Tab-separated table of C-alpha atoms in Angstrom:
chain	number	residue	atom	x	y	z
A	1	UNK	CA	111.579	345.780	46.261
A	2	UNK	CA	114.673	345.321	44.080
A	3	UNK	CA	114.422	341.804	42.615
A	4	UNK	CA	118.128	341.200	43.202
A	5	UNK	CA	118.912	342.919	46.621
A	6	UNK	CA	115.504	342.798	48.291
A	7	UNK	CA	115.800	346.530	49.111
A	8	UNK	CA	113.067	349.098	48.365
A	9	UNK	CA	113.457	350.372	44.838
A	10	UNK	CA	113.012	354.037	45.835
A	11	UNK	CA	115.773	354.086	48.481
A	12	UNK	CA	118.841	351.846	48.513
A	13	UNK	CA	121.248	352.720	51.404
A	14	UNK	CA	124.670	353.757	50.184
A	15	UNK	CA	123.404	354.557	46.722
A	16	UNK	CA	123.118	358.028	45.139
A	17	UNK	CA	119.386	357.828	45.686
A	18	UNK	CA	119.905	357.852	49.469
A	19	UNK	CA	119.918	361.655	49.257
A	20	UNK	CA	117.691	362.788	46.413
A	21	UNK	CA	118.414	365.917	44.469
A	22	UNK	CA	115.846	368.653	45.190
A	23	UNK	CA	115.219	368.873	41.432
A	24	UNK	CA	113.934	365.319	41.291
A	25	UNK	CA	110.415	364.270	42.102
A	26	UNK	CA	110.570	362.356	45.389
A	27	UNK	CA	108.256	359.745	43.882
A	28	UNK	CA	110.595	359.050	40.914
A	29	UNK	CA	112.016	355.490	40.833
A	30	UNK	CA	115.095	355.466	38.516
A	31	UNK	CA	116.024	351.806	39.064
A	32	UNK	CA	112.604	350.619	37.996
A	33	UNK	CA	112.590	352.982	34.999
A	34	UNK	CA	115.964	351.734	33.800
A	35	UNK	CA	114.748	348.144	34.076
A	36	UNK	CA	111.582	348.872	32.091
A	37	UNK	CA	113.483	350.766	29.387
A	38	UNK	CA	115.992	347.935	29.089
A	39	UNK	CA	113.250	345.344	28.707
A	40	UNK	CA	111.470	347.439	26.092
A	41	UNK	CA	114.735	347.934	24.172
A	42	UNK	CA	115.407	344.197	24.127
A	43	UNK	CA	111.875	343.464	23.002
A	44	UNK	CA	112.199	346.014	20.192
A	45	UNK	CA	115.527	344.581	19.108
A	46	UNK	CA	114.085	341.090	18.945
A	47	UNK	CA	110.998	342.164	17.022
A	48	UNK	CA	112.030	342.271	13.339
A	49	UNK	CA	109.930	343.531	10.490
A	50	UNK	CA	107.979	340.953	8.568
A	51	UNK	CA	109.933	339.560	5.597
A	52	UNK	CA	108.772	340.454	2.069
A	53	UNK	CA	105.888	338.305	0.926
A	54	UNK	CA	106.567	335.422	-1.433
A	55	UNK	CA	104.474	335.680	-4.572
A	56	UNK	CA	102.917	332.828	-6.503
A	57	UNK	CA	104.149	333.188	-10.109
A	58	UNK	CA	103.321	329.534	-10.793
A	59	UNK	CA	99.601	330.299	-10.697
A	60	UNK	CA	99.564	331.451	-14.337
A	61	UNK	CA	97.616	328.741	-16.238
A	62	UNK	CA	99.556	329.485	-19.431
A	63	UNK	CA	102.868	328.662	-17.799
A	64	UNK	CA	104.922	325.809	-19.237
A	65	UNK	CA	104.310	322.739	-17.020
A	66	UNK	CA	108.016	322.140	-16.449
A	67	UNK	CA	108.512	325.776	-15.444
A	68	UNK	CA	105.477	325.639	-13.178
A	69	UNK	CA	106.666	322.532	-11.338
A	70	UNK	CA	110.146	323.960	-10.866
A	71	UNK	CA	108.910	327.354	-9.680
A	72	UNK	CA	106.388	325.768	-7.299
A	73	UNK	CA	109.220	323.884	-5.601
A	74	UNK	CA	111.255	327.059	-5.168
A	75	UNK	CA	108.252	329.068	-3.984
A	76	UNK	CA	107.570	326.410	-1.344
A	77	UNK	CA	111.189	326.583	-0.187
A	78	UNK	CA	111.032	330.381	0.036
A	79	UNK	CA	107.770	330.269	1.998
A	80	UNK	CA	109.188	327.665	4.360
A	81	UNK	CA	112.142	329.978	5.068
A	82	UNK	CA	110.761	333.485	4.489
A	83	UNK	CA	113.862	335.191	5.922
A	84	UNK	CA	116.339	333.098	3.930
A	85	UNK	CA	117.918	335.342	1.302
A	86	UNK	CA	119.457	332.367	-0.508
A	87	UNK	CA	116.071	330.703	-1.058
A	88	UNK	CA	114.659	333.963	-2.367
A	89	UNK	CA	117.649	334.473	-4.671
A	90	UNK	CA	117.287	330.974	-6.123
A	91	UNK	CA	113.654	331.736	-6.879
A	92	UNK	CA	114.646	334.968	-8.609
A	93	UNK	CA	117.317	333.254	-10.697
A	94	UNK	CA	114.878	330.549	-11.821
A	95	UNK	CA	112.229	333.096	-12.750
A	96	UNK	CA	114.744	335.135	-14.729
A	97	UNK	CA	116.163	332.063	-16.456
A	98	UNK	CA	112.683	331.279	-17.760
A	99	UNK	CA	111.842	334.805	-18.860
A	100	UNK	CA	109.476	335.727	-16.011
A	101	UNK	CA	111.031	339.142	-15.549
A	102	UNK	CA	108.326	340.911	-13.528
A	103	UNK	CA	108.267	338.147	-10.942
A	104	UNK	CA	112.043	337.800	-10.934
A	105	UNK	CA	112.431	341.515	-10.229
A	106	UNK	CA	110.158	341.198	-7.195
A	107	UNK	CA	112.135	338.187	-5.950
A	108	UNK	CA	115.459	339.989	-6.365
A	109	UNK	CA	114.103	343.067	-4.610
A	110	UNK	CA	112.991	340.849	-1.722
A	111	UNK	CA	116.451	339.268	-1.629
A	112	UNK	CA	117.988	342.728	-1.382
A	113	UNK	CA	115.780	343.503	1.631
A	114	UNK	CA	116.732	340.249	3.333
A	115	UNK	CA	120.442	340.657	2.580
A	116	UNK	CA	121.240	344.335	1.995
A	117	UNK	CA	124.970	343.609	1.736
A	118	UNK	CA	124.581	341.376	-1.351
A	119	UNK	CA	125.122	343.543	-4.469
A	120	UNK	CA	123.967	340.859	-6.918
A	121	UNK	CA	120.359	341.085	-5.721
A	122	UNK	CA	119.717	344.742	-6.614
A	123	UNK	CA	121.890	344.393	-9.712
A	124	UNK	CA	119.674	341.636	-11.062
A	125	UNK	CA	116.558	343.539	-10.051
A	126	UNK	CA	117.822	346.373	-12.271
A	127	UNK	CA	118.717	343.886	-15.016
A	128	UNK	CA	115.141	342.588	-14.916
A	129	UNK	CA	113.956	346.157	-15.426
A	130	UNK	CA	116.249	346.333	-18.455
A	131	UNK	CA	114.677	343.158	-19.846
A	132	UNK	CA	111.287	344.785	-19.368
A	133	UNK	CA	112.390	347.521	-21.801
A	134	UNK	CA	112.890	350.204	-19.168
A	135	UNK	CA	116.410	351.188	-20.178
A	136	UNK	CA	116.476	354.574	-18.394
A	137	UNK	CA	115.118	353.057	-15.184
A	138	UNK	CA	117.621	350.212	-15.172
A	139	UNK	CA	120.519	352.580	-15.910
A	140	UNK	CA	119.464	354.807	-13.030
A	141	UNK	CA	119.414	351.811	-10.672
A	142	UNK	CA	122.769	350.539	-11.957
A	143	UNK	CA	124.336	353.922	-11.250
A	144	UNK	CA	122.862	354.065	-7.753
A	145	UNK	CA	124.301	350.611	-7.060
A	146	UNK	CA	127.731	351.654	-8.287
A	147	UNK	CA	127.692	354.374	-5.638
A	148	UNK	CA	126.596	351.907	-2.947
A	149	UNK	CA	129.072	349.185	-3.980
A	150	UNK	CA	131.999	351.045	-5.596
A	151	UNK	CA	134.324	348.046	-5.340
A	152	UNK	CA	131.968	345.605	-7.092
A	153	UNK	CA	133.319	345.176	-10.625
A	154	UNK	CA	130.230	343.619	-12.332
A	155	UNK	CA	128.077	346.630	-11.571
A	156	UNK	CA	130.577	348.912	-13.298
A	157	UNK	CA	130.313	346.743	-16.400
A	158	UNK	CA	126.527	347.136	-16.303
A	159	UNK	CA	126.832	350.903	-15.882
A	160	UNK	CA	129.340	351.133	-18.730
A	161	UNK	CA	127.397	348.977	-21.148
A	162	UNK	CA	124.027	350.614	-20.403
A	163	UNK	CA	125.537	354.107	-20.640
A	164	UNK	CA	127.221	353.223	-23.925
A	165	UNK	CA	123.972	351.922	-25.421
A	166	UNK	CA	122.284	355.144	-24.282
A	167	UNK	CA	124.934	357.172	-26.113
A	168	UNK	CA	126.356	358.622	-22.897
A	169	UNK	CA	130.055	358.209	-23.619
A	170	UNK	CA	131.554	360.099	-20.695
A	171	UNK	CA	129.900	358.092	-17.879
A	172	UNK	CA	130.506	354.927	-19.919
A	173	UNK	CA	134.190	355.748	-20.168
A	174	UNK	CA	134.409	356.353	-16.426
A	175	UNK	CA	132.643	353.046	-15.739
A	176	UNK	CA	134.852	350.975	-18.054
A	177	UNK	CA	137.992	352.656	-16.716
A	178	UNK	CA	136.869	351.776	-13.186
A	179	UNK	CA	136.232	348.216	-14.333
A	180	UNK	CA	139.757	347.888	-15.731
A	181	UNK	CA	141.145	349.132	-12.415
A	182	UNK	CA	139.035	346.776	-10.304
A	183	UNK	CA	139.399	343.760	-12.628
A	184	UNK	CA	142.551	344.206	-14.754
A	185	UNK	CA	142.242	340.688	-16.221
A	186	UNK	CA	138.671	341.274	-17.394
A	187	UNK	CA	138.520	341.935	-21.148
A	188	UNK	CA	135.208	343.820	-21.082
A	189	UNK	CA	136.762	346.961	-19.654
A	190	UNK	CA	139.270	347.299	-22.478
A	191	UNK	CA	136.635	346.344	-25.050
A	192	UNK	CA	134.227	348.982	-23.760
A	193	UNK	CA	136.902	351.678	-23.882
A	194	UNK	CA	137.839	350.564	-27.403
A	195	UNK	CA	134.250	350.955	-28.580
A	196	UNK	CA	133.966	354.406	-27.036
A	197	UNK	CA	137.081	355.600	-28.880
A	198	UNK	CA	135.888	353.983	-32.109
A	199	UNK	CA	132.472	355.610	-31.903
A	200	UNK	CA	134.137	358.943	-31.250
A	201	UNK	CA	136.093	358.500	-34.475
A	202	UNK	CA	139.357	357.754	-32.661
A	203	UNK	CA	140.272	354.492	-34.383
A	204	UNK	CA	143.993	354.736	-33.617
A	205	UNK	CA	143.308	354.985	-29.884
A	206	UNK	CA	140.724	352.196	-30.130
A	207	UNK	CA	143.038	349.690	-31.862
A	208	UNK	CA	145.416	348.845	-28.953
A	209	UNK	CA	142.467	348.544	-26.578
A	210	UNK	CA	140.667	346.062	-28.855
A	211	UNK	CA	143.879	344.071	-29.193
A	212	UNK	CA	144.284	344.149	-25.416
A	213	UNK	CA	140.745	342.778	-25.040
A	214	UNK	CA	141.667	339.868	-27.325
A	215	UNK	CA	144.828	339.160	-25.362
A	216	UNK	CA	142.778	339.017	-22.175
A	217	UNK	CA	140.076	336.851	-23.771
A	218	UNK	CA	141.540	335.057	-26.809
A	219	UNK	CA	138.913	334.133	-29.329
A	220	UNK	CA	136.277	336.585	-28.057
A	221	UNK	CA	133.908	337.087	-30.980
A	222	UNK	CA	132.719	340.552	-29.873
A	223	UNK	CA	136.354	341.663	-29.565
A	224	UNK	CA	137.183	340.226	-32.984
A	225	UNK	CA	134.195	341.966	-34.551
A	226	UNK	CA	135.076	345.356	-33.079
A	227	UNK	CA	138.710	344.872	-34.080
A	228	UNK	CA	137.545	344.226	-37.637
A	229	UNK	CA	135.515	347.435	-37.677
A	230	UNK	CA	138.499	349.402	-36.389
A	231	UNK	CA	140.888	347.863	-38.909
A	232	UNK	CA	138.470	348.590	-41.742
A	233	UNK	CA	138.268	352.245	-40.721
A	234	UNK	CA	142.085	352.360	-40.763
A	235	UNK	CA	142.183	350.977	-44.296
A	236	UNK	CA	143.549	347.539	-43.320
A	237	UNK	CA	140.827	345.763	-45.262
A	238	UNK	CA	142.322	342.265	-45.536
A	239	UNK	CA	142.815	341.964	-41.786
A	240	UNK	CA	139.439	343.590	-41.200
A	241	UNK	CA	137.699	340.976	-43.338
A	242	UNK	CA	139.274	338.173	-41.330
A	243	UNK	CA	138.509	339.749	-37.962
A	244	UNK	CA	134.880	340.525	-38.820
A	245	UNK	CA	134.379	336.973	-40.087
A	246	UNK	CA	135.945	335.582	-36.898
A	247	UNK	CA	133.708	337.775	-34.764
A	248	UNK	CA	130.348	337.246	-36.432
A	249	UNK	CA	127.502	335.480	-34.680
A	250	UNK	CA	127.875	336.168	-30.959
A	251	UNK	CA	126.465	338.999	-28.867
A	252	UNK	CA	128.241	340.476	-25.882
A	253	UNK	CA	127.589	338.794	-22.576
A	254	UNK	CA	127.731	340.397	-19.106
A	255	UNK	CA	130.545	339.594	-16.717
A	256	UNK	CA	130.214	336.151	-15.144
A	257	UNK	CA	129.145	335.850	-11.531
A	258	UNK	CA	127.920	332.998	-9.299
A	259	UNK	CA	124.254	333.710	-10.015
A	260	UNK	CA	124.756	333.843	-13.788
A	261	UNK	CA	126.653	330.558	-13.629
A	262	UNK	CA	123.761	328.987	-11.718
A	263	UNK	CA	121.109	330.182	-14.185
A	264	UNK	CA	121.482	327.442	-16.840
A	265	UNK	CA	120.531	324.799	-14.291
A	266	UNK	CA	117.272	326.638	-13.710
A	267	UNK	CA	116.108	326.739	-17.348
A	268	UNK	CA	112.961	324.709	-18.014
A	269	UNK	CA	111.447	326.344	-21.116
A	270	UNK	CA	111.843	324.134	-24.184
A	271	UNK	CA	113.639	326.669	-26.443
A	272	UNK	CA	116.190	327.357	-23.719
A	273	UNK	CA	116.630	323.664	-22.989
A	274	UNK	CA	117.189	322.939	-26.698
A	275	UNK	CA	119.752	325.721	-26.887
A	276	UNK	CA	121.603	324.372	-23.872
A	277	UNK	CA	121.555	320.847	-25.274
A	278	UNK	CA	123.106	322.090	-28.515
A	279	UNK	CA	125.751	323.999	-26.566
A	280	UNK	CA	126.640	320.918	-24.528
A	281	UNK	CA	126.968	318.829	-27.683
A	282	UNK	CA	129.161	321.502	-29.270
A	283	UNK	CA	131.402	321.331	-26.196
A	284	UNK	CA	131.774	317.571	-26.671
A	285	UNK	CA	129.338	316.688	-23.888
A	286	UNK	CA	126.389	315.038	-25.660
A	287	UNK	CA	125.715	312.857	-22.623
A	288	UNK	CA	125.018	316.081	-20.711
A	289	UNK	CA	122.558	317.058	-23.416
A	290	UNK	CA	120.819	313.696	-23.022
A	291	UNK	CA	120.512	314.166	-19.253
A	292	UNK	CA	119.168	317.689	-19.721
A	293	UNK	CA	116.509	316.605	-22.193
A	294	UNK	CA	115.540	313.568	-20.138
A	295	UNK	CA	114.969	315.841	-17.134
A	296	UNK	CA	112.380	317.840	-19.048
A	297	UNK	CA	110.797	314.904	-20.879
A	298	UNK	CA	108.239	313.897	-18.179
A	299	UNK	CA	106.550	317.289	-18.580
A	300	UNK	CA	106.273	316.926	-22.370
A	301	UNK	CA	106.089	313.148	-22.893
A	302	UNK	CA	104.590	313.396	-26.390
A	303	UNK	CA	106.330	316.516	-27.708
A	304	UNK	CA	107.808	315.473	-31.087
A	305	UNK	CA	110.362	318.279	-31.130
A	306	UNK	CA	111.690	317.341	-27.705
A	307	UNK	CA	111.797	313.642	-28.521
A	308	UNK	CA	113.588	314.273	-31.806
A	309	UNK	CA	116.106	316.536	-30.063
A	310	UNK	CA	116.672	313.771	-27.537
A	311	UNK	CA	117.219	311.354	-30.424
A	312	UNK	CA	119.837	313.703	-31.904
A	313	UNK	CA	121.631	313.855	-28.553
A	314	UNK	CA	121.486	310.064	-28.225
A	315	UNK	CA	123.053	309.708	-31.682
A	316	UNK	CA	125.810	312.116	-30.728
A	317	UNK	CA	126.479	310.235	-27.511
A	318	UNK	CA	126.850	306.934	-29.361
A	319	UNK	CA	123.450	305.468	-28.457
A	320	UNK	CA	121.696	305.156	-31.846
A	321	UNK	CA	119.767	302.041	-30.805
A	322	UNK	CA	118.012	304.143	-28.134
A	323	UNK	CA	117.230	306.746	-30.779
A	324	UNK	CA	115.399	304.210	-32.905
A	325	UNK	CA	113.486	302.815	-29.944
A	326	UNK	CA	112.453	306.348	-29.028
A	327	UNK	CA	111.497	307.565	-32.502
A	328	UNK	CA	110.099	304.474	-34.245
A	329	UNK	CA	106.595	304.860	-32.728
A	330	UNK	CA	106.538	308.564	-33.594
A	331	UNK	CA	107.611	307.950	-37.166
A	332	UNK	CA	104.950	305.274	-37.565
A	333	UNK	CA	102.323	307.667	-36.275
A	334	UNK	CA	103.545	310.526	-38.485
A	335	UNK	CA	105.390	309.139	-41.527
A	336	UNK	CA	105.696	312.636	-43.045
A	337	UNK	CA	107.736	314.029	-40.143
A	338	UNK	CA	110.967	315.005	-41.921
A	339	UNK	CA	113.010	315.691	-38.793
A	340	UNK	CA	112.323	312.193	-37.488
A	341	UNK	CA	113.394	310.677	-40.825
A	342	UNK	CA	116.673	312.586	-40.738
A	343	UNK	CA	117.493	311.618	-37.144
A	344	UNK	CA	116.590	307.977	-37.779
A	345	UNK	CA	118.766	307.940	-40.917
A	346	UNK	CA	121.768	309.057	-38.866
A	347	UNK	CA	121.021	306.396	-36.251
A	348	UNK	CA	120.822	303.626	-38.868
A	349	UNK	CA	124.082	304.843	-40.439
A	350	UNK	CA	125.843	304.581	-37.072
A	351	UNK	CA	124.531	301.063	-36.618
A	352	UNK	CA	125.692	300.009	-40.078
A	353	UNK	CA	122.144	299.617	-41.388
A	354	UNK	CA	123.080	301.083	-44.769
A	355	UNK	CA	119.878	300.416	-46.668
A	356	UNK	CA	117.699	301.688	-43.834
A	357	UNK	CA	119.846	304.830	-43.532
A	358	UNK	CA	119.565	305.497	-47.268
A	359	UNK	CA	115.837	304.771	-47.286
A	360	UNK	CA	115.107	307.205	-44.450
A	361	UNK	CA	117.271	309.929	-46.025
A	362	UNK	CA	115.710	309.506	-49.476
A	363	UNK	CA	112.250	309.798	-47.952
A	364	UNK	CA	113.362	312.979	-46.162
A	365	UNK	CA	114.587	314.405	-49.484
A	366	UNK	CA	111.282	313.465	-51.096
A	367	UNK	CA	109.305	315.168	-48.321
A	368	UNK	CA	111.536	318.284	-48.091
A	369	UNK	CA	113.643	318.676	-51.254
A	370	UNK	CA	114.654	322.263	-50.394
A	371	UNK	CA	115.824	321.440	-46.891
A	372	UNK	CA	119.608	321.188	-46.733
A	373	UNK	CA	119.492	318.798	-43.750
A	374	UNK	CA	117.645	316.239	-45.897
A	375	UNK	CA	120.471	316.192	-48.442
A	376	UNK	CA	123.083	316.179	-45.669
A	377	UNK	CA	121.448	313.087	-44.192
A	378	UNK	CA	121.591	311.450	-47.618
A	379	UNK	CA	125.254	312.391	-47.981
A	380	UNK	CA	125.975	310.909	-44.558
A	381	UNK	CA	124.206	307.668	-45.472
A	382	UNK	CA	126.189	307.405	-48.716
A	383	UNK	CA	129.460	308.041	-46.864
A	384	UNK	CA	128.604	305.303	-44.373
A	385	UNK	CA	128.105	302.996	-47.362
A	386	UNK	CA	131.371	304.286	-48.912
A	387	UNK	CA	129.545	305.805	-51.887
A	388	UNK	CA	131.794	308.875	-52.198
A	389	UNK	CA	130.543	310.118	-55.561
A	390	UNK	CA	126.915	309.875	-54.491
A	391	UNK	CA	127.759	311.650	-51.229
A	392	UNK	CA	129.314	314.529	-53.208
A	393	UNK	CA	126.184	314.848	-55.331
A	394	UNK	CA	124.070	315.047	-52.175
A	395	UNK	CA	126.405	317.705	-50.735
A	396	UNK	CA	126.084	319.734	-53.917
A	397	UNK	CA	122.317	319.709	-53.492
A	398	UNK	CA	122.665	320.665	-49.831
A	399	UNK	CA	124.878	323.591	-50.814
A	400	UNK	CA	122.317	324.772	-53.366
A	401	UNK	CA	119.702	324.752	-50.610
A	402	UNK	CA	121.981	326.613	-48.205
A	403	UNK	CA	124.511	328.564	-50.288
A	404	UNK	CA	125.826	330.580	-47.323
A	405	UNK	CA	126.916	327.455	-45.434
A	406	UNK	CA	130.687	327.156	-45.759
A	407	UNK	CA	130.744	323.967	-43.682
A	408	UNK	CA	129.020	322.023	-46.474
A	409	UNK	CA	131.724	323.047	-48.937
A	410	UNK	CA	134.397	322.087	-46.405
A	411	UNK	CA	132.838	318.626	-46.062
A	412	UNK	CA	132.817	318.178	-49.845
A	413	UNK	CA	136.429	319.346	-50.093
A	414	UNK	CA	137.454	316.877	-47.387
A	415	UNK	CA	135.926	313.997	-49.348
A	416	UNK	CA	137.578	315.184	-52.563
A	417	UNK	CA	140.997	315.285	-50.882
A	418	UNK	CA	140.968	312.559	-48.247
A	419	UNK	CA	138.928	309.917	-50.126
A	420	UNK	CA	139.439	310.704	-53.797
A	421	UNK	CA	142.832	312.506	-53.679
A	422	UNK	CA	141.588	315.251	-55.979
A	423	UNK	CA	143.661	318.297	-55.030
A	424	UNK	CA	142.452	320.894	-57.520
A	425	UNK	CA	138.684	320.315	-57.027
A	426	UNK	CA	139.210	320.247	-53.272
A	427	UNK	CA	141.069	323.584	-53.331
A	428	UNK	CA	138.351	325.109	-55.494
A	429	UNK	CA	135.738	324.116	-52.918
A	430	UNK	CA	137.859	325.427	-50.059
A	431	UNK	CA	138.418	328.766	-51.761
A	432	UNK	CA	134.678	329.073	-52.259
A	433	UNK	CA	134.115	328.229	-48.576
A	434	UNK	CA	136.656	330.858	-47.529
A	435	UNK	CA	134.922	333.480	-49.640
A	436	UNK	CA	131.861	332.869	-47.471
A	437	UNK	CA	133.707	332.504	-44.165
A	438	UNK	CA	137.290	333.800	-44.407
A	439	UNK	CA	138.167	332.809	-40.837
A	440	UNK	CA	137.043	329.170	-41.089
A	441	UNK	CA	140.158	327.663	-39.514
A	442	UNK	CA	139.564	323.976	-40.505
A	443	UNK	CA	139.208	325.062	-44.141
A	444	UNK	CA	142.399	327.125	-43.942
A	445	UNK	CA	144.313	324.218	-42.437
A	446	UNK	CA	143.098	321.780	-45.075
A	447	UNK	CA	143.918	324.279	-47.809
A	448	UNK	CA	147.452	324.726	-46.469
A	449	UNK	CA	147.864	320.944	-46.311
A	450	UNK	CA	146.783	320.520	-49.947
A	451	UNK	CA	148.957	323.422	-51.089
A	452	UNK	CA	152.026	321.851	-49.481
A	453	UNK	CA	151.211	318.429	-50.928
A	454	UNK	CA	150.702	319.807	-54.432
A	455	UNK	CA	153.807	322.009	-54.376
A	456	UNK	CA	152.036	325.363	-54.142
A	457	UNK	CA	154.587	326.890	-51.765
A	458	UNK	CA	153.542	330.473	-52.401
A	459	UNK	CA	149.892	329.679	-51.704
A	460	UNK	CA	150.875	327.706	-48.624
A	461	UNK	CA	152.793	330.698	-47.229
A	462	UNK	CA	149.781	332.979	-47.752
A	463	UNK	CA	147.400	330.546	-46.069
A	464	UNK	CA	149.792	329.909	-43.204
A	465	UNK	CA	150.219	333.635	-42.608
A	466	UNK	CA	146.438	333.970	-42.301
A	467	UNK	CA	146.335	331.089	-39.835
A	468	UNK	CA	149.103	332.649	-37.769
A	469	UNK	CA	147.348	336.016	-37.731
A	470	UNK	CA	144.181	334.383	-36.435
A	471	UNK	CA	146.073	332.191	-33.970
A	472	UNK	CA	147.913	335.171	-32.510
A	473	UNK	CA	144.551	336.738	-31.616
A	474	UNK	CA	142.475	333.695	-30.789
A	475	UNK	CA	144.842	331.711	-28.612
A	476	UNK	CA	144.816	328.758	-30.975
A	477	UNK	CA	147.899	326.802	-31.926
A	478	UNK	CA	149.534	328.206	-35.039
A	479	UNK	CA	150.648	325.787	-37.797
């Protein structure tokens, strides 16, 4: 019987089956067959493949305890929601941020299965392969992704950069050209094309592209460095020296994306945490550095390096009394710990405890006489006590310990000029600093100030022209 009409399934009056075709088996029941097929189709559509398994990377006994605790939380979240691509991606990002590249690759591959329309997942799986020293394999995967997601700009950067490092200029050029078309405000496309021309020996074609990269990203150190190389090959040695100096000390970074921006929050390894804390302090956010270090402290409650780094961040955030409370027990337990002496000296200087600051710094110098930071701590303590001459002597010693540090010479020049009003000695120190670091903008500005004050108009014009050249390419305010 038909479950809806109550009629026999093999013969419904008024229907086409009322008179069967001679070619059909009289026992054939099409209505029932259609119903069965429909049910089977719906059951098949509802039955999805099992999601990729969630691994257990936190089981490694050698894993840092802070990393283990963090990864365990994310693994639990991924297991609780095995089909949630976001949970799997967060696990992959955390694993990558802490250098667990094999496990992160697996997590990103699982994310790609769960969300095949998300290009970041396979891109980071390929990036993990790159970190595992499989350059050819990662390049192959990057290129496959560029074909799957031709409108996704970050993958073209990866293709261009990996092709360039492999010496394959033609595919690199195509990738960077595509990047400039997809993301015209992104400096990496122009910079990549500039490097290709430069490496082909086409410096004149490379120059406007490097300058374009700097206009798009003022102050980019990689762009400055490449510009310096190009200018040097064109015989413009003075400008080249400035540009190379301005571009030294920073490697190229991939294009930003939401996952890359989320990665710093996932870092739990001590070296990475220290690096982030320093970066936050450099950005004028020492309180952020304190919070970051406090978050990791429960996993390393007795780690002297971590506690000292926390003390440094507390000093920078204007909390020297907390520094002393934190470090006093450690220093008592290990009186020969130089780093603790230095940090405590700075804390005492902030609090106006001049004798204590000097005592700690002198002990640091005694323990580590060839360490520039010991002499810098002594100079700081003398400055806090308004002992300018003694501070200069300490800075001289610090400079002998670290002769390539232009910042020490700048500090000494500032004392000579601001405190002692000694123009000629200050200029001599600044010129020495600028020989080491020609693009040190604070030194150039102080030099120009002294030259104006002492009537050296010709020297002031030269220094100002250098500042303007740098400002035009770095986005800084020109004098």
